[in-house]
């Protein structure tokens, strides 16, 4: 039986950020994941300002940036195909690479990584989570790891949330589908931006084209179910609608070489669907719903939640008697709740193609609206500064 100060289930951004934070503090940290690394992950692979800030805080941005394609803007296409450029620091690098960089940094700091171990159920002691029972996948054998605290960073699937007694909603908030395509050098040179398409057939979702290093492009579509106008089409039909309604995507798929099959994954958004903690357990990353509604962006907040979990647990070991579960839940709520609520409001406005078209038109003609959109993108501005009756009025009356 393996013993640890902290056991982390899941080696994605949230889990590795927590492991890196704790290992640097000298604690015995074990990270267990059902996959061997590096591994593929369904994601858009875009690193926007909040993710970049988190990677800098963790001290791994220099390594990530050496491999990433760095850009300075996103081009957003309204349903009527009018385009608006939103400037800001962005980068693209596959989750296979980003997650492995984070995990290797945690290992270098002293964390132990155990691959191909699928968490099955919590180990309980006096009502507290005190470890986890695992299945070692290659050998179909059982293993147990005990710990003073457990961080559950297992992603969007609800099975472990249920097993650990923290699931409040089984159904996902949405679904994403993405594929990789190899674009020739000439075609890749034409793409100096990220592209997002809010086609009427996709709302309240969107399609994307994200160019990556070495001419490898990530194309995908995401749809959200927890809205009044949830799409009725299957996600693969949304993919077809994306290609039919967005000529740049259709052209890339026609001329580029596909790299593997399309891969899909559920989304948990809005900081909901699971309790943030219970005695002995902290829930981080997409397991806690740290993906934004409307944008589907989740890497930045997953990293931040992992760091917050790590800091709360560091304090608990430094000052015995503290309750890191309560501290973690309070901090996550105070830092994130207002912004997550604002993104849910924005999602409701963007369900309507006519509003998307109007906003694109105003952004083209109003420096104020463009600045507000760039502020929302960089998290300097509350989305309700635009996505509210007062925000619409200011957008109408301010040049």
Short mmCIF file of C-alpha atoms in Angstrom, two decimals:
data_model
loop_
_atom_site.label_atom_id
_atom_site.label_comp_id
_atom_site.label_asym_id
_atom_site.label_seq_id
_atom_site.Cartn_x
_atom_site.Cartn_y
_atom_site.Cartn_z
CA UNK A 1 0.00 0.00 0.00
CA UNK A 2 1.34 3.42 -1.01
CA UNK A 3 1.03 6.34 1.41
CA UNK A 4 1.18 10.03 0.59
CA UNK A 5 0.55 13.39 2.14
CA UNK A 6 -1.66 14.27 -0.84
CA UNK A 7 -3.04 11.95 -3.49
CA UNK A 8 -4.10 13.62 -6.74
CA UNK A 9 -6.42 11.76 -9.10
CA UNK A 10 -5.91 13.03 -12.64
CA UNK A 11 -2.75 14.44 -14.23
CA UNK A 12 -4.40 17.10 -16.39
CA UNK A 13 -3.89 20.84 -15.84
CA UNK A 14 -5.66 21.01 -12.48
CA UNK A 15 -4.02 17.89 -11.07
CA UNK A 16 -0.53 18.74 -12.26
CA UNK A 17 -0.83 22.36 -11.07
CA UNK A 18 -1.80 21.11 -7.60
CA UNK A 19 1.01 18.53 -7.65
CA UNK A 20 3.62 21.08 -8.71
CA UNK A 21 2.53 23.53 -6.01
CA UNK A 22 2.63 20.87 -3.28
CA UNK A 23 5.80 19.10 -4.38
CA UNK A 24 7.69 22.39 -4.36
CA UNK A 25 6.64 22.76 -0.73
CA UNK A 26 8.34 19.45 0.10
CA UNK A 27 5.21 17.37 0.60
CA UNK A 28 4.92 13.75 -0.49
CA UNK A 29 2.61 13.90 -3.50
CA UNK A 30 1.33 11.00 -5.59
CA UNK A 31 -0.41 11.70 -8.90
CA UNK A 32 -2.40 8.82 -10.37
CA UNK A 33 -3.95 8.76 -13.84
CA UNK A 34 -5.70 6.09 -15.86
CA UNK A 35 -3.52 6.93 -18.88
CA UNK A 36 0.18 6.74 -19.60
CA UNK A 37 1.66 10.11 -20.55
CA UNK A 38 1.93 11.82 -22.94
CA UNK A 39 -1.64 11.20 -24.02
CA UNK A 40 -4.16 12.82 -26.34
CA UNK A 41 -6.94 14.98 -24.92
CA UNK A 42 -9.99 16.42 -26.65
CA UNK A 43 -9.57 20.19 -26.47
CA UNK A 44 -9.25 23.25 -28.68
CA UNK A 45 -5.60 23.61 -27.56
CA UNK A 46 -5.86 27.42 -27.36
CA UNK A 47 -4.06 29.14 -24.50
CA UNK A 48 -5.71 32.49 -23.86
CA UNK A 49 -4.62 35.16 -21.35
CA UNK A 50 -5.86 33.49 -18.15
CA UNK A 51 -4.09 30.23 -19.05
CA UNK A 52 -0.91 32.05 -20.00
CA UNK A 53 -0.93 33.97 -16.70
CA UNK A 54 -1.36 30.70 -14.77
CA UNK A 55 1.44 28.99 -16.67
CA UNK A 56 3.70 31.93 -15.88
CA UNK A 57 2.82 31.70 -12.19
CA UNK A 58 3.67 28.00 -12.25
CA UNK A 59 7.01 28.75 -13.88
CA UNK A 60 6.42 26.62 -17.00
CA UNK A 61 5.41 29.26 -19.55
CA UNK A 62 8.95 29.59 -20.91
CA UNK A 63 8.96 25.90 -21.85
CA UNK A 64 5.41 25.97 -23.21
CA UNK A 65 6.11 29.07 -25.28
CA UNK A 66 9.16 27.47 -26.91
CA UNK A 67 6.92 24.85 -28.48
CA UNK A 68 3.69 26.82 -29.00
CA UNK A 69 2.56 28.90 -31.94
CA UNK A 70 2.13 32.39 -30.48
CA UNK A 71 -0.39 34.82 -31.96
CA UNK A 72 -1.88 38.17 -31.01
CA UNK A 73 -5.56 37.99 -31.92
CA UNK A 74 -8.75 36.04 -32.35
CA UNK A 75 -11.00 36.66 -35.33
CA UNK A 76 -14.66 36.15 -34.44
CA UNK A 77 -17.19 35.55 -37.21
CA UNK A 78 -20.84 36.45 -36.59
CA UNK A 79 -23.62 34.33 -38.16
CA UNK A 80 -23.75 36.80 -41.08
CA UNK A 81 -19.98 36.18 -41.60
CA UNK A 82 -18.98 39.67 -40.46
CA UNK A 83 -15.60 39.36 -38.75
CA UNK A 84 -14.19 41.19 -35.72
CA UNK A 85 -10.57 40.98 -34.57
CA UNK A 86 -9.99 40.80 -30.81
CA UNK A 87 -6.38 41.51 -29.90
CA UNK A 88 -4.60 39.84 -27.02
CA UNK A 89 -1.87 37.34 -26.17
CA UNK A 90 -2.79 33.83 -27.32
CA UNK A 91 -0.94 30.63 -28.15
CA UNK A 92 -1.69 27.17 -29.47
CA UNK A 93 -0.09 23.93 -28.34
CA UNK A 94 -1.66 20.50 -28.15
CA UNK A 95 -2.89 19.28 -24.81
CA UNK A 96 -0.66 16.25 -25.33
CA UNK A 97 2.32 18.61 -25.08
CA UNK A 98 0.97 21.10 -22.50
CA UNK A 99 -0.20 18.45 -20.06
CA UNK A 100 3.06 16.53 -20.36
CA UNK A 101 5.12 19.67 -19.70
CA UNK A 102 3.09 20.33 -16.55
CA UNK A 103 3.32 16.75 -15.34
CA UNK A 104 7.07 16.52 -15.95
CA UNK A 105 7.56 19.76 -14.02
CA UNK A 106 5.67 18.24 -11.08
CA UNK A 107 7.78 15.08 -11.28
CA UNK A 108 11.00 17.11 -11.33
CA UNK A 109 9.75 18.94 -8.24
CA UNK A 110 9.39 15.60 -6.44
CA UNK A 111 5.88 14.32 -7.17
CA UNK A 112 5.48 10.62 -7.89
CA UNK A 113 3.45 9.70 -10.96
CA UNK A 114 1.57 6.40 -11.20
CA UNK A 115 0.20 5.70 -14.69
CA UNK A 116 -2.55 3.40 -15.86
CA UNK A 117 -4.29 3.37 -12.49
CA UNK A 118 -8.04 3.93 -12.70
CA UNK A 119 -9.63 5.26 -9.51
CA UNK A 120 -12.54 3.08 -8.40
CA UNK A 121 -13.76 4.23 -4.99
CA UNK A 122 -12.67 6.34 -2.01
CA UNK A 123 -11.16 4.89 1.10
CA UNK A 124 -12.96 6.34 4.11
CA UNK A 125 -11.88 6.77 7.73
CA UNK A 126 -14.13 8.39 10.32
CA UNK A 127 -16.25 9.94 7.57
CA UNK A 128 -13.24 11.46 5.78
CA UNK A 129 -11.79 10.57 2.42
CA UNK A 130 -8.46 9.00 3.34
CA UNK A 131 -7.27 7.56 0.06
CA UNK A 132 -8.48 5.73 -3.00
CA UNK A 133 -8.83 2.22 -4.32
CA UNK A 134 -7.47 1.78 -7.85
CA UNK A 135 -7.51 -0.78 -10.59
CA UNK A 136 -4.12 -1.25 -12.24
CA UNK A 137 -5.30 -1.47 -15.82
CA UNK A 138 -2.55 -3.56 -17.48
CA UNK A 139 -2.75 -6.31 -14.85
CA UNK A 140 -6.39 -5.93 -13.76
CA UNK A 141 -5.12 -5.91 -10.19
CA UNK A 142 -6.25 -3.79 -7.26
CA UNK A 143 -4.16 -1.20 -5.44
CA UNK A 144 -4.76 1.22 -2.61
CA UNK A 145 -3.17 4.59 -1.95
CA UNK A 146 -3.81 6.29 1.38
CA UNK A 147 -3.35 10.00 1.96
CA UNK A 148 -4.15 12.73 4.42
CA UNK A 149 -5.95 14.57 1.63
CA UNK A 150 -7.17 13.69 -1.87
CA UNK A 151 -7.59 16.07 -4.81
CA UNK A 152 -10.09 14.84 -7.38
CA UNK A 153 -9.13 16.32 -10.76
CA UNK A 154 -10.56 13.60 -12.97
CA UNK A 155 -12.30 15.69 -15.64
CA UNK A 156 -15.87 15.86 -16.85
CA UNK A 157 -17.00 12.24 -16.51
CA UNK A 158 -19.45 11.92 -13.60
CA UNK A 159 -18.58 8.38 -12.47
CA UNK A 160 -15.87 9.35 -9.97
CA UNK A 161 -17.86 12.34 -8.73
CA UNK A 162 -20.63 9.90 -7.89
CA UNK A 163 -18.25 7.40 -6.33
CA UNK A 164 -16.78 10.11 -4.08
CA UNK A 165 -20.21 11.43 -3.11
CA UNK A 166 -19.86 14.93 -4.57
CA UNK A 167 -21.88 14.72 -7.80
CA UNK A 168 -24.95 16.96 -7.98
CA UNK A 169 -25.54 16.67 -11.74
CA UNK A 170 -24.65 13.69 -13.93
CA UNK A 171 -25.48 15.20 -17.31
CA UNK A 172 -22.74 17.27 -18.99
CA UNK A 173 -23.24 20.94 -19.78
CA UNK A 174 -22.20 20.43 -23.37
CA UNK A 175 -20.07 18.48 -25.77
CA UNK A 176 -17.09 19.19 -28.01
CA UNK A 177 -15.70 17.45 -31.07
CA UNK A 178 -12.31 18.18 -32.61
CA UNK A 179 -9.91 16.89 -35.23
CA UNK A 180 -6.33 17.60 -36.27
CA UNK A 181 -5.40 18.46 -39.85
CA UNK A 182 -1.99 18.87 -41.44
CA UNK A 183 -1.94 22.03 -43.53
CA UNK A 184 0.80 22.67 -46.09
CA UNK A 185 3.32 25.45 -45.44
CA UNK A 186 1.73 27.87 -47.90
CA UNK A 187 -1.74 27.43 -46.42
CA UNK A 188 -0.47 27.73 -42.85
CA UNK A 189 1.18 31.09 -43.59
CA UNK A 190 -2.23 32.60 -44.26
CA UNK A 191 -3.34 31.96 -40.66
CA UNK A 192 -1.99 34.48 -38.17
CA UNK A 193 -5.00 34.34 -35.85
CA UNK A 194 -7.43 32.03 -34.10
CA UNK A 195 -10.87 31.84 -35.73
CA UNK A 196 -14.23 31.28 -34.04
CA UNK A 197 -17.50 31.00 -35.96
CA UNK A 198 -20.86 31.68 -34.32
CA UNK A 199 -22.94 30.21 -37.13
CA UNK A 200 -26.70 30.30 -36.59
CA UNK A 201 -26.88 26.51 -36.87
CA UNK A 202 -24.42 26.15 -33.98
CA UNK A 203 -25.70 28.63 -31.42
CA UNK A 204 -25.47 28.43 -28.47
CA UNK A 205 -22.24 26.80 -29.54
CA UNK A 206 -19.53 27.64 -32.03
CA UNK A 207 -16.92 26.20 -34.36
CA UNK A 208 -13.21 26.96 -34.34
CA UNK A 209 -10.06 26.89 -36.40
CA UNK A 210 -6.91 27.09 -34.28
CA UNK A 211 -3.57 26.93 -36.12
CA UNK A 212 -0.82 25.17 -34.21
CA UNK A 213 2.90 24.54 -34.55
CA UNK A 214 4.26 22.86 -37.68
CA UNK A 215 1.08 23.45 -39.67
CA UNK A 216 -1.10 21.21 -37.50
CA UNK A 217 -4.54 22.83 -37.21
CA UNK A 218 -7.16 22.03 -34.58
CA UNK A 219 -10.71 22.27 -35.99
CA UNK A 220 -13.70 21.63 -33.81
CA UNK A 221 -17.20 22.43 -32.69
CA UNK A 222 -18.72 22.82 -29.25
CA UNK A 223 -22.37 22.90 -28.19
CA UNK A 224 -23.97 23.71 -24.86
CA UNK A 225 -27.02 21.83 -23.59
CA UNK A 226 -27.89 23.77 -20.43
CA UNK A 227 -29.53 26.66 -22.29
CA UNK A 228 -33.01 27.59 -23.46
CA UNK A 229 -32.02 27.10 -27.10
CA UNK A 230 -29.98 23.93 -26.72
CA UNK A 231 -29.18 22.41 -30.12
CA UNK A 232 -31.18 19.36 -31.09
CA UNK A 233 -28.62 18.00 -33.55
CA UNK A 234 -26.06 15.35 -32.69
CA UNK A 235 -22.57 16.80 -32.31
CA UNK A 236 -21.43 15.13 -35.55
CA UNK A 237 -24.30 16.83 -37.35
CA UNK A 238 -23.10 20.10 -35.82
CA UNK A 239 -19.68 19.35 -37.29
CA UNK A 240 -21.31 18.95 -40.70
CA UNK A 241 -23.23 22.20 -40.18
CA UNK A 242 -19.97 23.95 -39.23
CA UNK A 243 -18.32 22.86 -42.46
CA UNK A 244 -21.41 23.80 -44.50
CA UNK A 245 -21.74 27.25 -42.91
CA UNK A 246 -18.10 28.34 -42.56
CA UNK A 247 -16.21 28.22 -45.88
CA UNK A 248 -12.71 28.53 -44.35
CA UNK A 249 -13.31 25.32 -42.36
CA UNK A 250 -14.68 23.49 -45.39
CA UNK A 251 -11.65 24.55 -47.45
CA UNK A 252 -9.18 23.39 -44.81
CA UNK A 253 -10.86 20.02 -44.44
CA UNK A 254 -10.94 19.63 -48.23
CA UNK A 255 -7.28 20.45 -48.80
CA UNK A 256 -5.53 19.37 -45.58
CA UNK A 257 -4.54 15.88 -44.50
CA UNK A 258 -6.53 14.55 -41.52
CA UNK A 259 -4.42 13.33 -38.63
CA UNK A 260 -6.45 10.61 -36.96
CA UNK A 261 -10.16 10.53 -36.29
CA UNK A 262 -12.46 13.12 -34.81
CA UNK A 263 -12.57 12.88 -31.02
CA UNK A 264 -15.36 14.04 -28.72
CA UNK A 265 -15.64 14.81 -25.02
CA UNK A 266 -18.27 16.11 -22.57
CA UNK A 267 -18.01 19.54 -20.96
CA UNK A 268 -18.85 20.57 -17.39
CA UNK A 269 -19.28 24.33 -17.19
CA UNK A 270 -20.52 27.09 -14.93
CA UNK A 271 -18.80 26.00 -11.71
CA UNK A 272 -21.68 23.62 -11.07
CA UNK A 273 -22.59 19.97 -11.01
CA UNK A 274 -20.38 18.94 -8.09
CA UNK A 275 -19.57 19.94 -4.53
CA UNK A 276 -16.17 21.60 -4.30
CA UNK A 277 -15.15 19.57 -1.27
CA UNK A 278 -16.03 17.15 1.48
CA UNK A 279 -13.90 16.16 4.48
CA UNK A 280 -10.54 14.97 3.17
CA UNK A 281 -11.36 15.79 -0.47
CA UNK A 282 -10.96 18.80 -2.77
CA UNK A 283 -12.51 18.80 -6.27
CA UNK A 284 -10.59 20.74 -8.92
CA UNK A 285 -10.61 21.46 -12.64
CA UNK A 286 -13.40 20.36 -14.93
CA UNK A 287 -14.61 17.91 -12.30
CA UNK A 288 -15.69 21.05 -10.43
CA UNK A 289 -17.13 22.66 -13.58
CA UNK A 290 -14.31 25.16 -14.09
CA UNK A 291 -14.95 25.46 -17.84
CA UNK A 292 -16.61 28.72 -18.86
CA UNK A 293 -20.10 28.76 -20.30
CA UNK A 294 -20.33 30.43 -23.75
CA UNK A 295 -16.60 30.16 -24.53
CA UNK A 296 -15.91 26.57 -23.48
CA UNK A 297 -12.45 27.68 -22.29
CA UNK A 298 -11.27 25.65 -19.35
CA UNK A 299 -7.47 25.36 -19.21
CA UNK A 300 -6.86 28.61 -17.36
CA UNK A 301 -9.38 28.09 -14.59
CA UNK A 302 -8.40 24.43 -14.24
CA UNK A 303 -4.82 25.53 -13.62
CA UNK A 304 -5.94 28.20 -11.17
CA UNK A 305 -8.16 25.77 -9.25
CA UNK A 306 -5.24 23.33 -8.96
CA UNK A 307 -2.99 26.06 -7.59
CA UNK A 308 -5.67 27.16 -5.12
CA UNK A 309 -6.06 23.56 -3.95
CA UNK A 310 -2.30 23.24 -3.57
CA UNK A 311 -2.01 26.46 -1.57
CA UNK A 312 -4.89 25.50 0.74
CA UNK A 313 -3.29 22.12 1.45
CA UNK A 314 0.16 23.66 1.96
CA UNK A 315 -1.34 25.85 4.66
CA UNK A 316 -3.01 22.85 6.28
CA UNK A 317 0.29 21.00 6.62
CA UNK A 318 2.09 24.12 7.83
CA UNK A 319 -0.61 24.94 10.39
CA UNK A 320 -2.32 21.74 11.65
CA UNK A 321 -5.92 22.15 12.66
CA UNK A 322 -6.93 24.27 9.69
CA UNK A 323 -9.72 23.11 7.41
CA UNK A 324 -8.36 23.28 3.85
CA UNK A 325 -11.60 21.92 2.38
CA UNK A 326 -13.55 24.90 3.66
CA UNK A 327 -10.78 27.34 2.73
CA UNK A 328 -10.55 25.94 -0.79
CA UNK A 329 -14.32 26.08 -1.37
CA UNK A 330 -14.49 29.64 -0.06
CA UNK A 331 -11.58 30.83 -2.20
CA UNK A 332 -12.89 29.23 -5.40
CA UNK A 333 -16.32 30.76 -4.83
CA UNK A 334 -14.96 34.22 -4.03
CA UNK A 335 -12.57 34.34 -6.97
CA UNK A 336 -14.65 32.60 -9.63
CA UNK A 337 -18.37 32.79 -8.92
CA UNK A 338 -19.04 36.30 -10.18
CA UNK A 339 -17.18 35.75 -13.46
CA UNK A 340 -18.80 32.36 -14.08
CA UNK A 341 -22.24 33.89 -13.49
CA UNK A 342 -21.36 36.66 -15.93
CA UNK A 343 -20.35 34.17 -18.61
CA UNK A 344 -23.67 32.37 -18.18
CA UNK A 345 -25.41 35.69 -18.81
CA UNK A 346 -23.27 36.23 -21.92
CA UNK A 347 -24.19 32.76 -23.16
CA UNK A 348 -27.89 33.60 -22.94
CA UNK A 349 -27.39 36.73 -25.06
CA UNK A 350 -25.30 34.91 -27.63
CA UNK A 351 -27.97 32.25 -28.09
CA UNK A 352 -29.57 34.72 -30.48
CA UNK A 353 -27.90 35.03 -33.92
CA UNK A 354 -29.40 38.48 -34.47
CA UNK A 355 -27.65 39.78 -31.36
CA UNK A 356 -24.33 38.25 -32.50
CA UNK A 357 -24.71 40.04 -35.84
CA UNK A 358 -25.55 43.35 -34.16
CA UNK A 359 -22.59 43.08 -31.76
CA UNK A 360 -20.18 42.36 -34.61
CA UNK A 361 -21.47 45.38 -36.46
CA UNK A 362 -21.07 47.65 -33.45
CA UNK A 363 -17.58 46.29 -32.75
CA UNK A 364 -16.58 47.15 -36.31
CA UNK A 365 -17.72 50.76 -35.89
CA UNK A 366 -17.13 51.42 -32.19
CA UNK A 367 -13.71 51.53 -30.56
CA UNK A 368 -15.48 51.34 -27.19
CA UNK A 369 -17.16 48.02 -28.03
CA UNK A 370 -13.90 46.57 -29.36
CA UNK A 371 -12.12 47.60 -26.14
CA UNK A 372 -14.85 45.99 -24.06
CA UNK A 373 -14.62 42.74 -26.03
CA UNK A 374 -10.85 42.73 -25.62
CA UNK A 375 -11.29 43.40 -21.91
CA UNK A 376 -13.69 40.47 -21.56
CA UNK A 377 -11.23 38.25 -23.43
CA UNK A 378 -8.39 39.26 -21.10
CA UNK A 379 -10.64 39.10 -17.99
CA UNK A 380 -10.17 42.80 -17.29
CA UNK A 381 -13.87 43.49 -17.92
CA UNK A 382 -16.99 41.79 -16.55
CA UNK A 383 -18.92 40.31 -19.54
CA UNK A 384 -22.06 42.05 -18.26
CA UNK A 385 -20.47 45.34 -19.31
CA UNK A 386 -21.69 44.33 -22.77
CA UNK A 387 -24.16 41.52 -22.19
CA UNK A 388 -26.87 43.37 -20.29
CA UNK A 389 -29.47 46.02 -21.06
CA UNK A 390 -27.19 48.71 -19.65
CA UNK A 391 -24.27 47.29 -21.63
CA UNK A 392 -26.27 47.27 -24.86
CA UNK A 393 -27.32 50.88 -24.26
CA UNK A 394 -23.70 51.97 -23.76
CA UNK A 395 -22.67 50.00 -26.85
CA UNK A 396 -25.34 51.84 -28.83
CA UNK A 397 -24.42 55.28 -27.60
CA UNK A 398 -20.61 55.14 -27.26
CA UNK A 399 -18.33 55.41 -30.27
#
